[in-house]
Amino acid sequence: MNNVFELRNVYKSFNDFHLEDISLHLPRGYILGLLGPNGAGKSTTIKLLLNLLEPDSGEIQVLGSSYAHSETLIKQKIGYVGENQNFYQDLTIDWTVNFISRFYRTWNQEKLNDMLTNFGLKRQKQLKDLSKGQKVLFNISLALAHEPELLILDEPTSGLDPIARKEIMDILLDMLQDENKAILFSSHITEDVEQIADYVAIIIKGRLALFDTKEAILDGFRKVSIPKSTGKTLGSTLIANTQTLSEYKGMHSQPASLEEILISLVKEANR
Amino acid sequence: MIHLLYKDLYLTRKTILLYLLIGLLLQFNPSMTPIFIFFITYGVLAKTELTEEKYEGYTLLSTLPVSKSTLVISKYLLGLLIVGLATTYTLILQLWINNLSGIAVSTILGIAAATLIVNGFLLLLSYKYGATRAITYFRIIVLSLFLIPWLLQISLGLPGEELILWASSLQASVMTILILSLIAYGVLMLISINTFKKRMS
């Protein structure tokens, strides 16, 4: 299978945090949702993928190349939308578009104009006058205008209202009409990831707790509860791995959501 | 590269215009003239580094298809450009206002050379410690450089005239100083590239 990126046994150490032994990949034409609580290592993983950080050990391949040999070539094919919209706030939309477009060989100005119009973004407006949602939409417009093969989004929907979130989800799904493209989407809003992701990776305390297709993960866990008729109670609802479900005889089980699986894994990691 | 330079010039356009106006006024007092070259360069570089820090500009720029080396080189080219323009501006105004009689050309060029090195050091500090801390350290260092000769003169009783004569003798070989300052500026740029790469990794 043709992967847009591969991380193999990546390790990155800081004074108070370690990202340990991360191995991930994403095939073309798919969306990978990166889940985890705040401070788990999602943004660090993304920074490593963008070469904003260098790993202490391990290997990172993006679009078939390594950053050591072809950093600018790789970045020509990546679109990035960060959690913080790092723009020069005193500049206008028009000026920023003009500046960013000069770095890319494949810049689709017509597509960008359409997106700005659809999002109601006025070109003469200064970036500091845009709302958070408008800044994200502007950032996504910029990231898509150079027709990237890999789109990386770090918590783009955090702090947005449901309408803006829905709009962003639709844009992402629309991008994947082209099967040559792929999306890495980090979030702590599990609902968004459950809605659009094909693959899911869960990072907790710098370790990769789970990585598989969304279906395999959802099939692999069940929400277990004791029937009231038994008179017994569980302290809380239990999320059980389906492989160990036979241990819970007499109990009811039903499908677990990604959020319930994530919470269960975080609790387990904190024990 | 040219886009990065244009962006910095655009972001600092008000600072540049303000300093050009101050520079025009300073030309009527030839002894103050060389200070203009130093202050406009310091003003523009400090402003651009503070802007990058305020808006996390280096993070945005690092996600674009441009190498980390290019980002640093563009700042050093900006410094070189401002020194060149400020020196030319000063020479033209001195020729126009004072017919170059108020101050020696060699003094102006000597100050331009010193400005290059000192501001190259400012950029290096900025890549090492971030803009805000770098500017604080830089001000302490520059003030010390002005204070040390004065303190030496007071404490050791060195005659001021001898210091001025020594400084004047340096002006005789101003072309050598200019070339040496360009080499030093280049070395500071290479160290800065290395420092920036380490900081961003």
Coordinates of C-alpha atoms in Angstrom, one line a residue:
Chain A
M1 CA 0.0 0.0 0.0
N2 CA 1.2 3.5 -0.9
N3 CA 1.7 5.5 2.4
V4 CA 1.8 9.3 2.5
F5 CA 3.9 9.1 5.6
E6 CA 5.5 6.6 7.9
L7 CA 6.9 7.0 11.4
R8 CA 9.0 4.1 12.6
N9 CA 9.9 3.9 16.3
V10 CA 10.2 7.6 16.7
Y11 CA 11.4 8.9 20.0
K12 CA 11.6 12.5 21.1
S13 CA 12.6 13.7 24.6
F14 CA 12.0 17.0 26.3
N15 CA 12.8 18.0 29.9
D16 CA 9.4 16.9 31.3
F17 CA 7.9 14.8 28.5
H18 CA 8.9 11.9 26.2
L19 CA 7.3 10.7 23.0
E20 CA 8.1 7.1 23.0
D21 CA 8.4 4.5 20.2
I22 CA 5.7 6.0 17.9
S23 CA 5.1 4.0 14.8
L24 CA 2.3 5.2 12.5
H25 CA 1.5 5.3 8.8
L26 CA -1.3 6.6 6.6
P27 CA -2.2 5.2 3.2
R28 CA -3.2 7.5 0.4
G29 CA -6.9 8.3 0.1
Y30 CA -7.6 8.0 3.8
I31 CA -8.1 10.1 6.9
L32 CA -6.2 9.4 10.1
G33 CA -7.7 10.8 13.3
L34 CA -5.1 11.4 16.0
L35 CA -6.8 11.3 19.4
G36 CA -5.5 11.9 22.9
P37 CA -6.0 14.1 26.0
N38 CA -4.3 17.5 26.2
G39 CA -0.5 17.2 26.5
A40 CA -0.5 13.5 25.3
G41 CA 1.9 14.2 22.4
K42 CA -0.4 14.8 19.4
S43 CA 1.1 18.2 18.5
T44 CA 4.6 16.9 19.1
T45 CA 3.9 14.0 16.6
I46 CA 2.6 16.5 14.1
K47 CA 5.6 18.8 14.6
L48 CA 7.8 15.8 13.9
L49 CA 5.9 15.1 10.7
L50 CA 6.4 18.7 9.6
N51 CA 10.1 18.7 10.6
L52 CA 9.4 21.5 13.0
L53 CA 11.0 19.2 15.5
E54 CA 13.7 16.5 14.8
P55 CA 13.4 13.1 16.4
D56 CA 16.1 11.9 18.8
S57 CA 15.8 8.5 17.2
G58 CA 13.6 6.6 14.7
E59 CA 12.8 7.3 11.1
I60 CA 10.3 9.6 9.4
Q61 CA 9.4 9.3 5.8
V62 CA 6.9 11.8 4.2
L63 CA 5.7 11.3 0.6
G64 CA 8.4 8.8 0.0
S65 CA 11.3 11.1 1.1
S66 CA 13.1 12.1 4.2
Y67 CA 13.4 15.7 5.4
A68 CA 17.2 15.4 5.5
H69 CA 17.3 15.2 1.7
S70 CA 14.2 17.0 0.4
E71 CA 12.6 19.3 3.0
T72 CA 11.4 22.0 0.6
L73 CA 10.1 19.4 -2.0
I74 CA 8.1 17.6 0.7
K75 CA 6.7 20.9 2.1
Q76 CA 5.5 21.8 -1.4
K77 CA 3.1 18.9 -1.1
I78 CA 1.9 19.4 2.5
G79 CA -0.9 21.7 3.7
Y80 CA -0.9 22.5 7.4
V81 CA -3.5 24.0 9.6
G82 CA -2.3 24.6 13.1
E83 CA -4.2 25.0 16.4
N84 CA -3.0 28.6 16.7
Q85 CA -3.4 30.5 13.6
N86 CA 0.1 31.8 13.2
F87 CA -0.3 34.8 10.9
Y88 CA 0.9 38.4 10.9
Q89 CA -2.3 39.8 12.4
D90 CA -1.8 43.4 11.1
L91 CA -1.8 42.2 7.5
T92 CA -4.8 41.8 5.3
I93 CA -6.1 38.5 3.8
D94 CA -5.1 39.7 0.4
W95 CA -1.6 40.5 1.4
T96 CA -1.2 37.2 3.2
V97 CA -2.5 35.2 0.2
N98 CA -0.1 37.1 -2.0
F99 CA 2.8 36.4 0.3
I100 CA 2.1 32.6 0.9
S101 CA 1.3 31.9 -2.8
R102 CA 4.8 32.9 -3.9
F103 CA 6.3 29.9 -2.1
Y104 CA 4.3 27.2 -4.0
R105 CA 4.8 26.0 -7.5
T106 CA 1.2 24.7 -7.8
W107 CA -1.0 27.5 -6.6
N108 CA -4.7 27.4 -7.6
Q109 CA -5.8 31.0 -7.3
E110 CA -9.2 30.3 -8.7
K111 CA -9.8 27.6 -6.1
L112 CA -8.7 30.0 -3.4
N113 CA -10.9 32.8 -4.6
D114 CA -13.9 30.4 -4.6
M115 CA -13.2 29.3 -1.1
L116 CA -12.8 32.9 0.2
T117 CA -16.1 33.8 -1.4
N118 CA -17.9 30.7 -0.1
F119 CA -16.6 31.4 3.5
G120 CA -17.5 35.1 3.2
L121 CA -13.9 36.2 3.8
K122 CA -13.3 39.8 2.5
R123 CA -9.9 40.2 1.0
Q124 CA -9.2 43.7 2.5
K125 CA -10.0 42.6 6.1
Q126 CA -7.1 42.5 8.5
L127 CA -6.5 39.1 10.1
K128 CA -6.8 40.5 13.6
D129 CA -10.5 41.4 12.7
L130 CA -11.4 37.8 11.9
S131 CA -13.2 35.5 14.3
K132 CA -11.5 32.2 15.4
G133 CA -13.7 30.2 13.0
Q134 CA -12.9 32.6 10.1
K135 CA -9.2 32.3 10.8
V136 CA -9.4 28.5 10.7
L137 CA -11.4 28.7 7.4
F138 CA -8.9 31.1 6.0
N139 CA -6.0 28.8 7.1
I140 CA -7.7 25.8 5.5
S141 CA -8.2 27.8 2.3
L142 CA -4.5 28.6 2.2
A143 CA -3.6 25.0 3.0
L144 CA -5.8 23.6 0.2
A145 CA -4.9 26.2 -2.5
H146 CA -1.6 24.6 -3.4
E147 CA -3.3 21.2 -4.0
P148 CA -1.5 19.3 -1.2
E149 CA -1.1 15.6 -1.3
L150 CA -1.1 15.5 2.5
L151 CA -3.2 17.8 4.7
I152 CA -2.3 18.0 8.3
L153 CA -4.7 19.6 10.8
D154 CA -3.8 20.1 14.4
E155 CA -6.9 20.6 16.5
P156 CA -8.6 22.8 13.8
T157 CA -12.1 22.5 15.3
S158 CA -11.2 23.2 18.9
G159 CA -13.3 26.2 20.2
L160 CA -15.5 26.3 17.1
D161 CA -19.3 26.2 17.1
P162 CA -21.0 23.1 15.6
I163 CA -21.8 24.9 12.3
A164 CA -18.2 25.9 11.6
R165 CA -17.1 22.3 12.7
K166 CA -19.6 20.8 10.2
E167 CA -18.3 23.1 7.5
I168 CA -14.7 22.0 8.1
M169 CA -15.7 18.3 8.2
D170 CA -17.4 18.7 4.8
I171 CA -14.3 20.3 3.3
L172 CA -12.1 17.5 4.5
L173 CA -14.4 14.8 3.1
D174 CA -14.6 16.7 -0.2
M175 CA -10.8 16.8 -0.4
L176 CA -10.8 13.0 -0.3
Q177 CA -12.7 12.8 -3.6
D178 CA -9.2 12.7 -5.0
E179 CA -7.9 9.3 -3.9
N180 CA -4.3 10.5 -4.2
K181 CA -4.6 12.7 -1.2
A182 CA -4.7 12.0 2.6
I183 CA -5.5 13.8 5.8
L184 CA -4.0 13.6 9.3
F185 CA -6.5 15.2 11.7
S186 CA -5.6 15.7 15.3
S187 CA -8.3 16.4 17.9
H188 CA -9.5 15.8 21.4
I189 CA -13.1 16.1 20.0
T190 CA -13.7 12.4 19.5
E191 CA -17.1 13.0 17.8
D192 CA -15.3 14.8 14.8
V193 CA -12.8 11.9 14.4
E194 CA -15.5 9.3 14.7
Q195 CA -17.4 11.1 12.0
I196 CA -14.7 11.2 9.3
A197 CA -11.7 9.1 10.1
D198 CA -10.8 5.9 8.4
Y199 CA -7.9 5.2 10.8
V200 CA -7.6 6.2 14.4
A201 CA -4.4 6.5 16.5
I202 CA -4.7 7.2 20.3
I203 CA -1.8 8.7 22.1
I204 CA -1.7 8.8 25.8
K205 CA 1.2 10.1 27.9
G206 CA 3.6 10.1 24.9
R207 CA 2.8 6.5 24.0
L208 CA 0.8 5.1 21.2
A209 CA -2.0 3.3 23.0
L210 CA -3.9 2.2 19.8
F211 CA -3.6 2.4 16.1
D212 CA -5.9 0.7 13.7
T213 CA -8.8 1.2 11.3
K214 CA -11.8 2.9 13.1
E215 CA -14.0 -0.1 12.5
A216 CA -11.4 -2.5 14.1
I217 CA -11.1 -0.3 17.1
L218 CA -14.9 0.1 17.5
D219 CA -15.4 -3.6 17.0
G220 CA -12.6 -4.4 19.5
F221 CA -14.2 -2.7 22.5
R222 CA -17.7 -3.2 24.2
K223 CA -19.4 -1.2 26.9
V224 CA -20.2 -3.7 29.6
S225 CA -22.9 -3.3 32.3
I226 CA -24.5 -5.5 34.9
P227 CA -28.3 -6.1 34.6
K228 CA -30.2 -4.4 37.5
S229 CA -31.9 -7.8 38.2
T230 CA -28.7 -9.2 39.6
G231 CA -28.7 -6.7 42.4
K232 CA -24.9 -6.1 41.8
T233 CA -23.4 -2.8 40.6
L234 CA -20.2 -1.8 38.8
G235 CA -18.5 1.4 40.1
S236 CA -18.7 2.7 36.6
T237 CA -19.5 1.5 33.2
L238 CA -16.7 -0.8 32.1
I239 CA -15.2 -0.7 28.6
A240 CA -13.9 -4.2 27.8
N241 CA -11.7 -5.5 25.1
T242 CA -13.8 -8.0 23.1
Q243 CA -11.1 -10.6 23.5
T244 CA -11.6 -10.6 27.2
L245 CA -15.4 -10.2 27.1
S246 CA -16.0 -13.9 28.1
E247 CA -14.7 -12.9 31.6
Y248 CA -17.9 -10.9 32.1
K249 CA -20.5 -13.6 32.0
G250 CA -24.1 -12.6 32.6
M251 CA -23.4 -9.0 31.8
H252 CA -24.9 -6.9 29.0
S253 CA -22.6 -5.4 26.4
Q254 CA -23.2 -2.8 23.7
P255 CA -21.0 -0.9 21.2
A256 CA -18.6 1.7 22.7
S257 CA -18.0 5.1 21.2
L258 CA -14.5 6.4 20.5
E259 CA -14.9 8.8 23.4
E260 CA -15.7 6.0 25.8
I261 CA -12.8 4.0 24.6
L262 CA -10.5 7.0 24.9
I263 CA -11.7 7.7 28.5
S264 CA -11.3 4.1 29.4
L265 CA -7.7 4.0 28.1
V266 CA -6.8 7.2 29.8
K267 CA -8.1 5.9 33.1
E268 CA -6.2 2.7 32.7
A269 CA -3.0 4.6 31.9
N270 CA -3.5 6.8 35.0
R271 CA -3.9 3.7 37.3
Chain B
M1 CA 14.2 34.7 -0.4
I2 CA 13.0 38.0 -2.1
H3 CA 9.5 37.4 -0.7
L4 CA 10.8 37.1 2.9
L5 CA 12.8 40.3 2.5
Y6 CA 9.8 42.1 1.0
K7 CA 7.6 40.8 3.9
D8 CA 10.1 42.2 6.5
L9 CA 10.3 45.5 4.7
Y10 CA 6.5 45.7 4.6
L11 CA 6.1 44.8 8.2
T12 CA 8.6 47.5 9.3
R13 CA 7.7 50.2 6.8
K14 CA 6.5 52.6 9.5
T15 CA 9.6 52.1 11.5
I16 CA 11.8 52.7 8.4
L17 CA 9.9 55.9 7.5
L18 CA 10.2 57.2 11.1
Y19 CA 13.9 56.6 11.2
L20 CA 14.4 58.2 7.7
L21 CA 12.7 61.3 9.1
I22 CA 14.9 61.3 12.2
G23 CA 17.9 60.7 10.0
L24 CA 17.1 63.7 7.9
L25 CA 17.0 65.9 11.0
L26 CA 20.3 64.4 12.3
Q27 CA 22.1 65.4 9.1
F28 CA 22.1 69.1 10.2
N29 CA 24.3 68.1 13.2
P30 CA 27.2 66.2 11.5
S31 CA 28.6 64.8 14.8
M32 CA 25.3 62.9 15.3
T33 CA 25.0 61.7 11.7
P34 CA 26.7 58.3 12.0
I35 CA 24.3 57.3 14.9
F36 CA 21.5 57.2 12.4
I37 CA 23.0 54.2 10.5
F38 CA 23.3 52.3 13.7
F39 CA 19.8 53.1 15.0
I40 CA 17.8 52.5 11.8
T41 CA 19.5 49.1 11.4
Y42 CA 18.9 48.2 15.1
G43 CA 15.3 49.5 14.9
V44 CA 14.3 47.5 11.8
L45 CA 16.0 44.2 12.9
A46 CA 14.6 44.5 16.5
K47 CA 11.1 45.3 15.2
T48 CA 11.1 42.3 12.7
E49 CA 12.4 39.9 15.4
L50 CA 9.8 41.1 17.9
T51 CA 7.1 40.7 15.2
E52 CA 8.2 37.1 14.5
E53 CA 8.1 36.4 18.2
K54 CA 4.7 38.1 18.8
Y55 CA 2.9 36.2 16.0
E56 CA 5.0 33.0 16.1
G57 CA 6.2 33.9 12.6
Y58 CA 9.0 31.4 12.5
T59 CA 6.5 28.6 13.1
L60 CA 4.4 29.7 10.2
L61 CA 7.5 30.2 8.0
S62 CA 8.9 26.8 8.9
T63 CA 5.8 25.1 7.6
L64 CA 6.3 26.7 4.2
P65 CA 8.6 25.2 1.5
V66 CA 11.6 27.2 2.6
S67 CA 14.6 25.9 4.5
K68 CA 15.6 27.1 8.0
S69 CA 18.9 28.4 6.5
T70 CA 17.0 30.6 4.1
L71 CA 15.0 32.1 6.9
V72 CA 18.1 33.2 8.8
I73 CA 20.0 34.3 5.7
S74 CA 17.0 36.6 4.7
K75 CA 17.3 38.4 8.1
Y76 CA 21.0 39.0 7.6
L77 CA 20.4 40.2 4.1
L78 CA 17.8 42.6 5.5
G79 CA 20.4 43.9 7.9
L80 CA 22.9 44.3 5.1
L81 CA 20.3 46.1 2.9
I82 CA 19.3 48.5 5.7
V83 CA 23.0 49.4 6.4
G84 CA 23.7 49.9 2.7
L85 CA 20.6 52.1 2.2
A86 CA 21.2 54.1 5.4
T87 CA 24.8 54.7 4.5
T88 CA 23.9 55.8 0.9
Y89 CA 21.1 58.0 2.4
T90 CA 23.6 59.6 4.8
L91 CA 26.2 60.2 2.1
I92 CA 23.7 61.7 -0.3
L93 CA 22.2 64.0 2.4
Q94 CA 25.7 65.0 3.6
L95 CA 26.8 65.8 0.1
W96 CA 23.6 67.8 -0.4
I97 CA 23.5 69.7 2.9
N98 CA 27.1 70.0 3.9
N99 CA 29.0 69.1 0.7
L100 CA 30.6 66.3 2.8
S101 CA 32.6 68.9 4.7
G102 CA 31.0 68.2 8.1
I103 CA 32.1 64.6 8.5
A104 CA 34.6 62.3 6.8
V105 CA 33.3 59.7 4.4
S106 CA 35.7 57.2 6.2
T107 CA 33.9 57.9 9.5
I108 CA 30.5 57.1 7.9
L109 CA 31.8 53.9 6.4
G110 CA 33.5 52.9 9.7
I111 CA 30.3 53.3 11.5
A112 CA 28.5 51.3 8.8
A113 CA 31.0 48.5 9.3
A114 CA 30.6 48.5 13.1
T115 CA 26.8 48.6 12.7
L116 CA 27.0 45.4 10.6
I117 CA 28.9 43.5 13.2
V118 CA 26.9 44.7 16.2
N119 CA 23.5 44.0 14.6
G120 CA 24.7 40.6 13.3
F121 CA 25.3 39.9 17.0
L122 CA 21.8 41.1 17.8
L123 CA 20.4 38.5 15.4
L124 CA 22.5 35.8 16.8
L125 CA 21.3 36.6 20.3
S126 CA 17.7 36.6 19.0
Y127 CA 18.1 33.1 17.6
K128 CA 19.6 31.9 20.8
Y129 CA 17.3 33.5 23.4
G130 CA 14.3 34.8 21.6
A131 CA 13.7 38.5 20.6
T132 CA 12.7 40.0 23.9
R133 CA 15.6 38.6 25.9
A134 CA 18.0 39.2 23.1
I135 CA 17.1 42.9 22.9
T136 CA 17.5 43.3 26.7
Y137 CA 21.0 41.6 26.6
F138 CA 21.9 43.6 23.5
R139 CA 21.1 46.9 25.2
I140 CA 23.2 46.0 28.2
I141 CA 26.1 45.0 25.9
V142 CA 25.9 48.2 23.8
L143 CA 25.6 50.4 26.8
S144 CA 28.6 48.7 28.3
L145 CA 30.6 49.3 25.1
F146 CA 29.9 53.0 25.4
L147 CA 30.5 53.1 29.1
I148 CA 33.8 51.0 29.2
P149 CA 35.9 53.6 27.3
W150 CA 34.5 56.4 29.4
L151 CA 35.1 54.4 32.6
L152 CA 38.7 53.6 31.5
Q153 CA 39.3 57.2 30.8
I154 CA 38.0 58.2 34.2
S155 CA 39.6 55.4 36.3
L156 CA 43.0 55.1 34.6
G157 CA 43.3 58.7 33.7
L158 CA 43.8 58.0 30.0
P159 CA 43.7 61.2 28.1
G160 CA 40.6 61.6 25.9
E161 CA 42.6 63.1 23.0
E162 CA 44.7 59.9 22.6
L163 CA 41.5 57.8 22.4
I164 CA 40.2 60.0 19.6
L165 CA 43.6 59.9 17.8
W166 CA 43.6 56.1 18.0
A167 CA 40.0 56.0 16.7
S168 CA 41.0 58.3 13.8
S169 CA 43.9 56.1 12.9
L170 CA 41.5 53.3 12.4
Q171 CA 39.7 55.3 9.8
A172 CA 42.7 55.4 7.6
S173 CA 42.2 51.7 6.7
V174 CA 38.4 51.9 6.5
M175 CA 38.2 49.6 3.4
T176 CA 40.0 46.9 5.4
I177 CA 37.6 47.4 8.3
L178 CA 34.6 47.2 5.9
I179 CA 35.8 43.9 4.4
L180 CA 36.6 42.5 7.8
S181 CA 33.1 43.5 9.1
L182 CA 31.5 41.7 6.1
I183 CA 33.5 38.6 6.9
A184 CA 32.5 38.8 10.6
Y185 CA 28.9 39.4 9.6
G186 CA 29.0 36.2 7.4
V187 CA 30.5 34.2 10.3
L188 CA 27.8 35.5 12.7
M189 CA 25.2 34.4 10.1
L190 CA 26.6 30.9 9.9
I191 CA 26.6 30.6 13.7
S192 CA 23.0 31.9 13.7
I193 CA 21.9 29.3 11.1
N194 CA 23.3 26.6 13.4
T195 CA 21.7 28.1 16.5
F196 CA 18.3 28.5 14.8
K197 CA 18.4 24.9 13.6
K198 CA 19.2 23.7 17.1
R199 CA 16.5 25.9 18.6
M200 CA 13.8 24.6 16.1
S201 CA 14.7 21.0 16.7

